[in-house]
Every structure is written in C-alpha cells, then in structure tokens.
PDB file of C-alpha atoms in Angstrom:
ATOM      1  CA  UNK A  23       0.009   0.115   0.117  1.00 95.00           C
ATOM      2  CA  UNK A  24       0.933   3.348  -1.106  1.00 97.00           C
ATOM      3  CA  UNK A  25       0.963   6.514   1.373  1.00 97.00           C
ATOM      4  CA  UNK A  26      -1.997   8.457   0.726  1.00 95.00           C
ATOM      5  CA  UNK A  27      -4.068  10.934   2.526  1.00 93.00           C
ATOM      6  CA  UNK A  28      -5.543   9.215   6.162  1.00 93.00           C
ATOM      7  CA  UNK A  29      -3.157   6.625   5.992  1.00 95.00           C
ATOM      8  CA  UNK A  30      -1.548   5.169   9.178  1.00 96.00           C
ATOM      9  CA  UNK A  31       2.307   5.696   8.645  1.00 97.00           C
ATOM     10  CA  UNK A  32       4.804   4.570  11.197  1.00 97.00           C
ATOM     11  CA  UNK A  33       8.484   6.000  10.239  1.00 97.00           C
ATOM     12  CA  UNK A  34      11.875   4.979  11.202  1.00 98.00           C
ATOM     13  CA  UNK A  35      14.076   8.581  10.924  1.00 98.00           C
ATOM     14  CA  UNK A  36      17.299  10.198  11.971  1.00 98.00           C
ATOM     15  CA  UNK A  37      17.091  13.980  11.973  1.00 98.00           C
ATOM     16  CA  UNK A  38      20.239  15.925  11.137  1.00 98.00           C
ATOM     17  CA  UNK A  39      21.346  19.785  11.137  1.00 97.00           C
ATOM     18  CA  UNK A  40      23.212  21.121   8.553  1.00 96.00           C
ATOM     19  CA  UNK A  41      26.412  21.061  11.083  1.00 96.00           C
ATOM     20  CA  UNK A  42      25.663  17.093  10.836  1.00 96.00           C
ATOM     21  CA  UNK A  43      24.143  17.062  14.622  1.00 96.00           C
ATOM     22  CA  UNK A  44      21.694  14.260  15.090  1.00 97.00           C
ATOM     23  CA  UNK A  45      18.882  16.189  16.897  1.00 95.00           C
ATOM     24  CA  UNK A  46      16.273  13.412  16.746  1.00 96.00           C
ATOM     25  CA  UNK A  47      15.680   9.702  15.709  1.00 97.00           C
ATOM     26  CA  UNK A  48      13.322   6.818  15.883  1.00 96.00           C
ATOM     27  CA  UNK A  49      14.050   3.089  15.061  1.00 97.00           C
ATOM     28  CA  UNK A  50      11.752   0.490  13.608  1.00 96.00           C
ATOM     29  CA  UNK A  51      11.190  -1.086  16.831  1.00 97.00           C
ATOM     30  CA  UNK A  52       9.990   2.345  17.918  1.00 97.00           C
ATOM     31  CA  UNK A  53       9.183   4.578  15.083  1.00 97.00           C
ATOM     32  CA  UNK A  54       7.489   7.789  14.728  1.00 96.00           C
ATOM     33  CA  UNK A  55       3.388   6.949  13.682  1.00 96.00           C
ATOM     34  CA  UNK A  56       0.803   9.419  12.371  1.00 95.00           C
ATOM     35  CA  UNK A  57      -1.806   9.660  10.022  1.00 95.00           C
ATOM     36  CA  UNK A  58      -0.685  11.120   6.631  1.00 96.00           C
ATOM     37  CA  UNK A  59      -2.278  14.174   5.184  1.00 93.00           C
ATOM     38  CA  UNK A  60      -3.962  15.847   8.470  1.00 92.00           C
ATOM     39  CA  UNK A  61      -0.981  17.531   9.408  1.00 90.00           C
ATOM     40  CA  UNK A  62       0.339  16.031  12.320  1.00 92.00           C
ATOM     41  CA  UNK A  63       3.806  16.439  10.870  1.00 95.00           C
ATOM     42  CA  UNK A  64       5.503  19.278   9.621  1.00 95.00           C
ATOM     43  CA  UNK A  65       4.585  19.897   5.994  1.00 95.00           C
ATOM     44  CA  UNK A  66       7.756  19.529   4.052  1.00 96.00           C
ATOM     45  CA  UNK A  67       8.324  16.262   5.263  1.00 96.00           C
ATOM     46  CA  UNK A  68       4.980  15.272   4.926  1.00 96.00           C
ATOM     47  CA  UNK A  69       4.371  16.479   1.409  1.00 95.00           C
ATOM     48  CA  UNK A  70       7.925  14.023   0.481  1.00 96.00           C
ATOM     49  CA  UNK A  71       6.023  11.215   1.720  1.00 97.00           C
ATOM     50  CA  UNK A  72       3.097  10.798  -0.092  1.00 96.00           C
ATOM     51  CA  UNK A  73       3.454   7.368  -2.707  1.00 97.00           C
ATOM     52  CA  UNK A  74       5.719   6.004  -0.398  1.00 98.00           C
ATOM     53  CA  UNK A  75       5.463   2.316   0.717  1.00 98.00           C
ATOM     54  CA  UNK A  76       6.753   0.080   3.154  1.00 97.00           C
ATOM     55  CA  UNK A  77      10.645  -0.513   2.910  1.00 97.00           C
ATOM     56  CA  UNK A  78      11.102   2.785   0.847  1.00 98.00           C
ATOM     57  CA  UNK A  79      13.866   4.976   2.269  1.00 98.00           C
ATOM     58  CA  UNK A  80      14.550   8.549   1.497  1.00 98.00           C
ATOM     59  CA  UNK A  81      16.971  11.481   2.119  1.00 98.00           C
ATOM     60  CA  UNK A  82      14.612  15.041   2.211  1.00 97.00           C
ATOM     61  CA  UNK A  83      15.322  17.994   3.115  1.00 97.00           C
ATOM     62  CA  UNK A  84      13.199  20.956   4.743  1.00 97.00           C
ATOM     63  CA  UNK A  85      13.623  24.406   4.740  1.00 97.00           C
ATOM     64  CA  UNK A  86      12.389  26.423   7.678  1.00 96.00           C
ATOM     65  CA  UNK A  87       9.317  27.748   5.701  1.00 96.00           C
ATOM     66  CA  UNK A  88       8.242  24.211   5.298  1.00 96.00           C
ATOM     67  CA  UNK A  89       9.544  23.001   9.029  1.00 95.00           C
ATOM     68  CA  UNK A  90       9.257  25.124  12.039  1.00 94.00           C
ATOM     69  CA  UNK A  91       9.471  28.269  10.384  1.00 94.00           C
ATOM     70  CA  UNK A  92      11.705  31.311  10.674  1.00 95.00           C
ATOM     71  CA  UNK A  93      13.208  32.724  13.656  1.00 94.00           C
ATOM     72  CA  UNK A  94      11.046  35.895  14.999  1.00 95.00           C
ATOM     73  CA  UNK A  95      13.169  37.853  16.912  1.00 94.00           C
ATOM     74  CA  UNK A  96      10.010  39.172  18.409  1.00 94.00           C
ATOM     75  CA  UNK A  97       9.108  35.602  20.362  1.00 94.00           C
ATOM     76  CA  UNK A  98      12.065  36.691  22.655  1.00 96.00           C
ATOM     77  CA  UNK A  99      10.885  38.344  25.487  1.00 94.00           C
ATOM     78  CA  UNK A 100      11.991  39.496  28.921  1.00 95.00           C
ATOM     79  CA  UNK A 101       9.744  38.305  31.960  1.00 93.00           C
ATOM     80  CA  UNK A 102      10.041  39.460  35.406  1.00 94.00           C
ATOM     81  CA  UNK A 103      11.772  36.778  37.776  1.00 92.00           C
ATOM     82  CA  UNK A 104       9.314  36.908  40.515  1.00 91.00           C
ATOM     83  CA  UNK A 105       6.627  35.439  37.274  1.00 89.00           C
ATOM     84  CA  UNK A 106       8.601  32.125  38.010  1.00 89.00           C
ATOM     85  CA  UNK A 107       8.600  29.855  40.724  1.00 86.00           C
ATOM     86  CA  UNK A 108      11.034  30.326  43.691  1.00 85.00           C
ATOM     87  CA  UNK A 109      11.820  26.815  43.930  1.00 88.00           C
ATOM     88  CA  UNK A 110      12.620  26.156  40.058  1.00 84.00           C
ATOM     89  CA  UNK A 111      15.898  26.152  39.321  1.00 89.00           C
ATOM     90  CA  UNK A 112      16.454  28.472  36.160  1.00 92.00           C
ATOM     91  CA  UNK A 113      19.339  27.532  33.904  1.00 93.00           C
ATOM     92  CA  UNK A 114      20.405  28.694  30.719  1.00 94.00           C
ATOM     93  CA  UNK A 115      18.877  26.118  27.681  1.00 93.00           C
ATOM     94  CA  UNK A 116      15.991  24.850  30.257  1.00 92.00           C
ATOM     95  CA  UNK A 117      12.923  24.423  28.289  1.00 91.00           C
ATOM     96  CA  UNK A 118      10.005  25.192  30.040  1.00 91.00           C
ATOM     97  CA  UNK A 119       6.234  25.263  29.329  1.00 90.00           C
ATOM     98  CA  UNK A 120       3.750  28.315  30.319  1.00 85.00           C
ATOM     99  CA  UNK A 121       0.129  27.758  29.815  1.00 83.00           C
ATOM    100  CA  UNK A 122      -1.591  30.620  27.610  1.00 80.00           C
ATOM    101  CA  UNK A 123      -5.347  31.330  26.650  1.00 82.00           C
ATOM    102  CA  UNK A 124      -4.046  29.051  23.519  1.00 79.00           C
ATOM    103  CA  UNK A 125      -3.152  26.257  25.118  1.00 82.00           C
ATOM    104  CA  UNK A 126       0.287  25.247  26.178  1.00 86.00           C
ATOM    105  CA  UNK A 127       3.399  26.469  24.881  1.00 88.00           C
ATOM    106  CA  UNK A 128       6.682  25.688  25.020  1.00 90.00           C
ATOM    107  CA  UNK A 129       9.671  27.880  25.576  1.00 93.00           C
ATOM    108  CA  UNK A 130      13.668  28.049  25.803  1.00 95.00           C
ATOM    109  CA  UNK A 131      15.778  30.392  28.838  1.00 95.00           C
ATOM    110  CA  UNK A 132      17.902  32.370  27.329  1.00 95.00           C
ATOM    111  CA  UNK A 133      19.498  33.996  30.420  1.00 95.00           C
ATOM    112  CA  UNK A 134      18.573  35.707  33.871  1.00 94.00           C
ATOM    113  CA  UNK A 135      19.576  37.131  36.692  1.00 93.00           C
ATOM    114  CA  UNK A 136      17.894  38.048  39.843  1.00 90.00           C
ATOM    115  CA  UNK A 137      15.153  40.752  38.314  1.00 94.00           C
ATOM    116  CA  UNK A 138      14.311  39.212  34.777  1.00 95.00           C
ATOM    117  CA  UNK A 139      14.242  35.726  32.611  1.00 95.00           C
ATOM    118  CA  UNK A 140      14.889  36.471  29.036  1.00 96.00           C
ATOM    119  CA  UNK A 141      12.611  33.789  27.131  1.00 96.00           C
ATOM    120  CA  UNK A 142      12.806  32.618  23.703  1.00 96.00           C
ATOM    121  CA  UNK A 143       9.061  31.280  22.176  1.00 93.00           C
ATOM    122  CA  UNK A 144      10.847  30.177  19.124  1.00 94.00           C
ATOM    123  CA  UNK A 145      10.955  26.396  18.354  1.00 92.00           C
ATOM    124  CA  UNK A 146      14.015  25.639  19.170  1.00 91.00           C
ATOM    125  CA  UNK A 147      14.296  24.254  15.489  1.00 94.00           C
ATOM    126  CA  UNK A 148      13.004  27.394  13.861  1.00 95.00           C
ATOM    127  CA  UNK A 149      15.383  29.046  11.165  1.00 96.00           C
ATOM    128  CA  UNK A 150      17.229  25.559  10.647  1.00 96.00           C
ATOM    129  CA  UNK A 151      16.910  23.423   7.362  1.00 97.00           C
ATOM    130  CA  UNK A 152      16.162  19.553   8.801  1.00 98.00           C
ATOM    131  CA  UNK A 153      17.450  16.778   7.083  1.00 98.00           C
ATOM    132  CA  UNK A 154      15.277  13.533   7.542  1.00 98.00           C
ATOM    133  CA  UNK A 155      17.231  10.006   6.282  1.00 98.00           C
ATOM    134  CA  UNK A 156      13.653   7.872   6.779  1.00 98.00           C
ATOM    135  CA  UNK A 157      12.389   4.261   6.208  1.00 98.00           C
ATOM    136  CA  UNK A 158       9.025   3.790   5.960  1.00 98.00           C
ATOM    137  CA  UNK A 159       8.274   0.849   8.643  1.00 98.00           C
ATOM    138  CA  UNK A 160       4.501   0.425   7.887  1.00 97.00           C
ATOM    139  CA  UNK A 161       1.571   1.557   5.923  1.00 97.00           C
ATOM    140  CA  UNK A 162      -1.978   0.746   6.235  1.00 97.00           C
ATOM    141  CA  UNK A 163      -5.327   1.946   6.277  1.00 95.00           C
ATOM    142  CA  UNK A 164      -7.067   3.409   9.461  1.00 93.00           C
ATOM    143  CA  UNK A 165      -9.054   1.486  11.896  1.00 92.00           C
ATOM    144  CA  UNK A 166     -12.834   2.385  12.201  1.00 93.00           C
ATOM    145  CA  UNK A 167     -11.188   3.381  15.972  1.00 93.00           C
ATOM    146  CA  UNK A 168      -8.439   5.649  14.097  1.00 92.00           C
ATOM    147  CA  UNK A 169     -10.561   7.378  11.840  1.00 92.00           C
ATOM    148  CA  UNK A 170     -13.295   8.036  14.366  1.00 93.00           C
ATOM    149  CA  UNK A 171     -10.270  10.345  16.378  1.00 92.00           C
ATOM    150  CA  UNK A 172      -9.103  11.675  13.162  1.00 91.00           C
ATOM    151  CA  UNK A 173     -12.190  12.936  12.150  1.00 92.00           C
ATOM    152  CA  UNK A 174     -12.883  14.721  15.329  1.00 92.00           C
ATOM    153  CA  UNK A 175      -9.202  15.913  15.260  1.00 87.00           C
ATOM    154  CA  UNK A 176     -10.127  17.558  11.785  1.00 88.00           C
ATOM    155  CA  UNK A 177     -13.568  18.939  13.227  1.00 90.00           C
ATOM    156  CA  UNK A 178     -11.592  20.441  16.107  1.00 86.00           C
ATOM    157  CA  UNK A 179      -8.720  22.054  13.687  1.00 83.00           C
ATOM    158  CA  UNK A 180     -11.509  23.276  11.565  1.00 84.00           C
ATOM    159  CA  UNK A 181     -13.328  25.229  14.270  1.00 86.00           C
ATOM    160  CA  UNK A 182      -9.476  26.174  15.257  1.00 80.00           C
ATOM    161  CA  UNK A 183      -9.360  27.957  11.901  1.00 80.00           C
ATOM    162  CA  UNK A 184     -12.747  29.573  12.263  1.00 80.00           C
ATOM    163  CA  UNK A 185     -11.528  31.492  15.059  1.00 75.00           C
ATOM    164  CA  UNK A 186     -12.845  29.170  17.999  1.00 60.00           C
ATOM    165  CA  UNK A 187     -10.226  28.535  21.279  1.00 55.00           C
ATOM    166  CA  UNK A 188     -11.556  25.923  22.034  1.00 52.00           C
ATOM    167  CA  UNK A 189     -10.993  21.694  21.683  1.00 47.00           C
ATOM    168  CA  UNK A 190     -13.965  21.160  19.187  1.00 43.00           C
ATOM    169  CA  UNK A 191     -17.338  20.724  19.305  1.00 47.00           C
ATOM    170  CA  UNK A 192     -18.580  20.179  22.759  1.00 48.00           C
ATOM    171  CA  UNK A 193     -15.999  21.086  25.029  1.00 46.00           C
ATOM    172  CA  UNK A 194     -16.166  25.090  24.988  1.00 50.00           C
ATOM    173  CA  UNK A 195     -19.859  24.860  25.120  1.00 46.00           C
ATOM    174  CA  UNK A 196     -20.224  27.664  22.431  1.00 44.00           C
ATOM    175  CA  UNK A 197     -23.840  27.498  20.688  1.00 44.00           C
ATOM    176  CA  UNK A 198     -22.254  28.749  17.287  1.00 44.00           C
ATOM    177  CA  UNK A 199     -21.904  25.826  14.879  1.00 43.00           C
ATOM    178  CA  UNK A 200     -24.184  23.578  16.672  1.00 43.00           C
ATOM    179  CA  UNK A 201     -22.237  23.928  20.021  1.00 44.00           C
ATOM    180  CA  UNK A 202     -24.013  24.591  23.308  1.00 40.00           C
ATOM    181  CA  UNK A 203     -22.781  27.273  25.741  1.00 39.00           C
ATOM    182  CA  UNK A 204     -20.753  30.280  25.977  1.00 38.00           C
ATOM    183  CA  UNK A 205     -19.436  32.715  22.783  1.00 38.00           C
ATOM    184  CA  UNK A 206     -15.961  33.308  22.169  1.00 37.00           C
TER     185      UNK A 206
END
C-alpha cells in the first residue's frame, strides 16, 4: 500500500541539522507514527512521503519555511523573575511550558538574573534546515476507531481555523456551529 491521505504511517528516521548534529531519531522497533495528510507532522516532510510504500527509504531536506518556520526575534521576551516559581532552578537552555489562552506552549530560557528572565518562544528548530533520512516501516488503512479520532481531530482543527479557541464542538460550550454554551 502506498502512503495517501488518511493512511496510518510508521517511520524510522534520523533528523540532522546541516552541521551534522543528530537532533532526533526513531527506530523500526519504536517508530514515529502518525496519520498522513492531516497535519500531524511538518509540511515539508509530509509532502515528500506521499506515494512511498513499506520498506522505501528517502533522504529529505526541509527548509525552515516548511519545517518549524523562520526565527522571530519578537518571540524573545523578558519576563520578571518573580513570575517563575522560586523553587524551580533556572538554567540557560532549560525548556519550560507556559499555559496561554491558546493552550500550552514551550519556551527556552536564554539568560536570567535576579530581576528578569529572557525567554525564547521560538521552536528550538526554527530557522534551521532539517535533514531527514527515513525508512517507511508501516503503511496501512486506518482502523474504524482511528478514523473516528481523526474525524474529531479534523473537526477541531477546522473550528480553530474559524477562530474558536477551544478543543472542538462541545468542549467549550459555544452555541455557534451547533455547539452549546458560551461564545468566544
């Protein structure tokens, strides 16, 4: 079976930067699994997988625009040190999570002193070209249960694209689009 929209796919891969540094990998025994064509992986990699089948190998170079985007200096901010729990030891390069009105987001500590902490909300791989060496481990049709989960995921994504800031129909209680509850 070839990889097409809504195929279940398992990949073994090695992800390197142009410097040769290995930043991520998975093996055939513990592959990356996802549903193809619904936006669960970066667009530049997904586009290169269509039509491949089990056992195929491929080297893919993904530009920052098709990966995690360009770095945005506006996403580097200074936050008062008092905003961080005193029991959390800060260190340069530490990745932390913040809850925002749009869900959780990760950030990296750039520097800090007693008064403020400089943080970077860019993805750690933003602005970098990504080099994937992949092997397709599995390609199969979705089970009925997986298909239902993807249907719900796609509905949630469509609602988010329309400006809803919730988890999908029913979870936020919006009366719009057939939901029940409050408005955004």
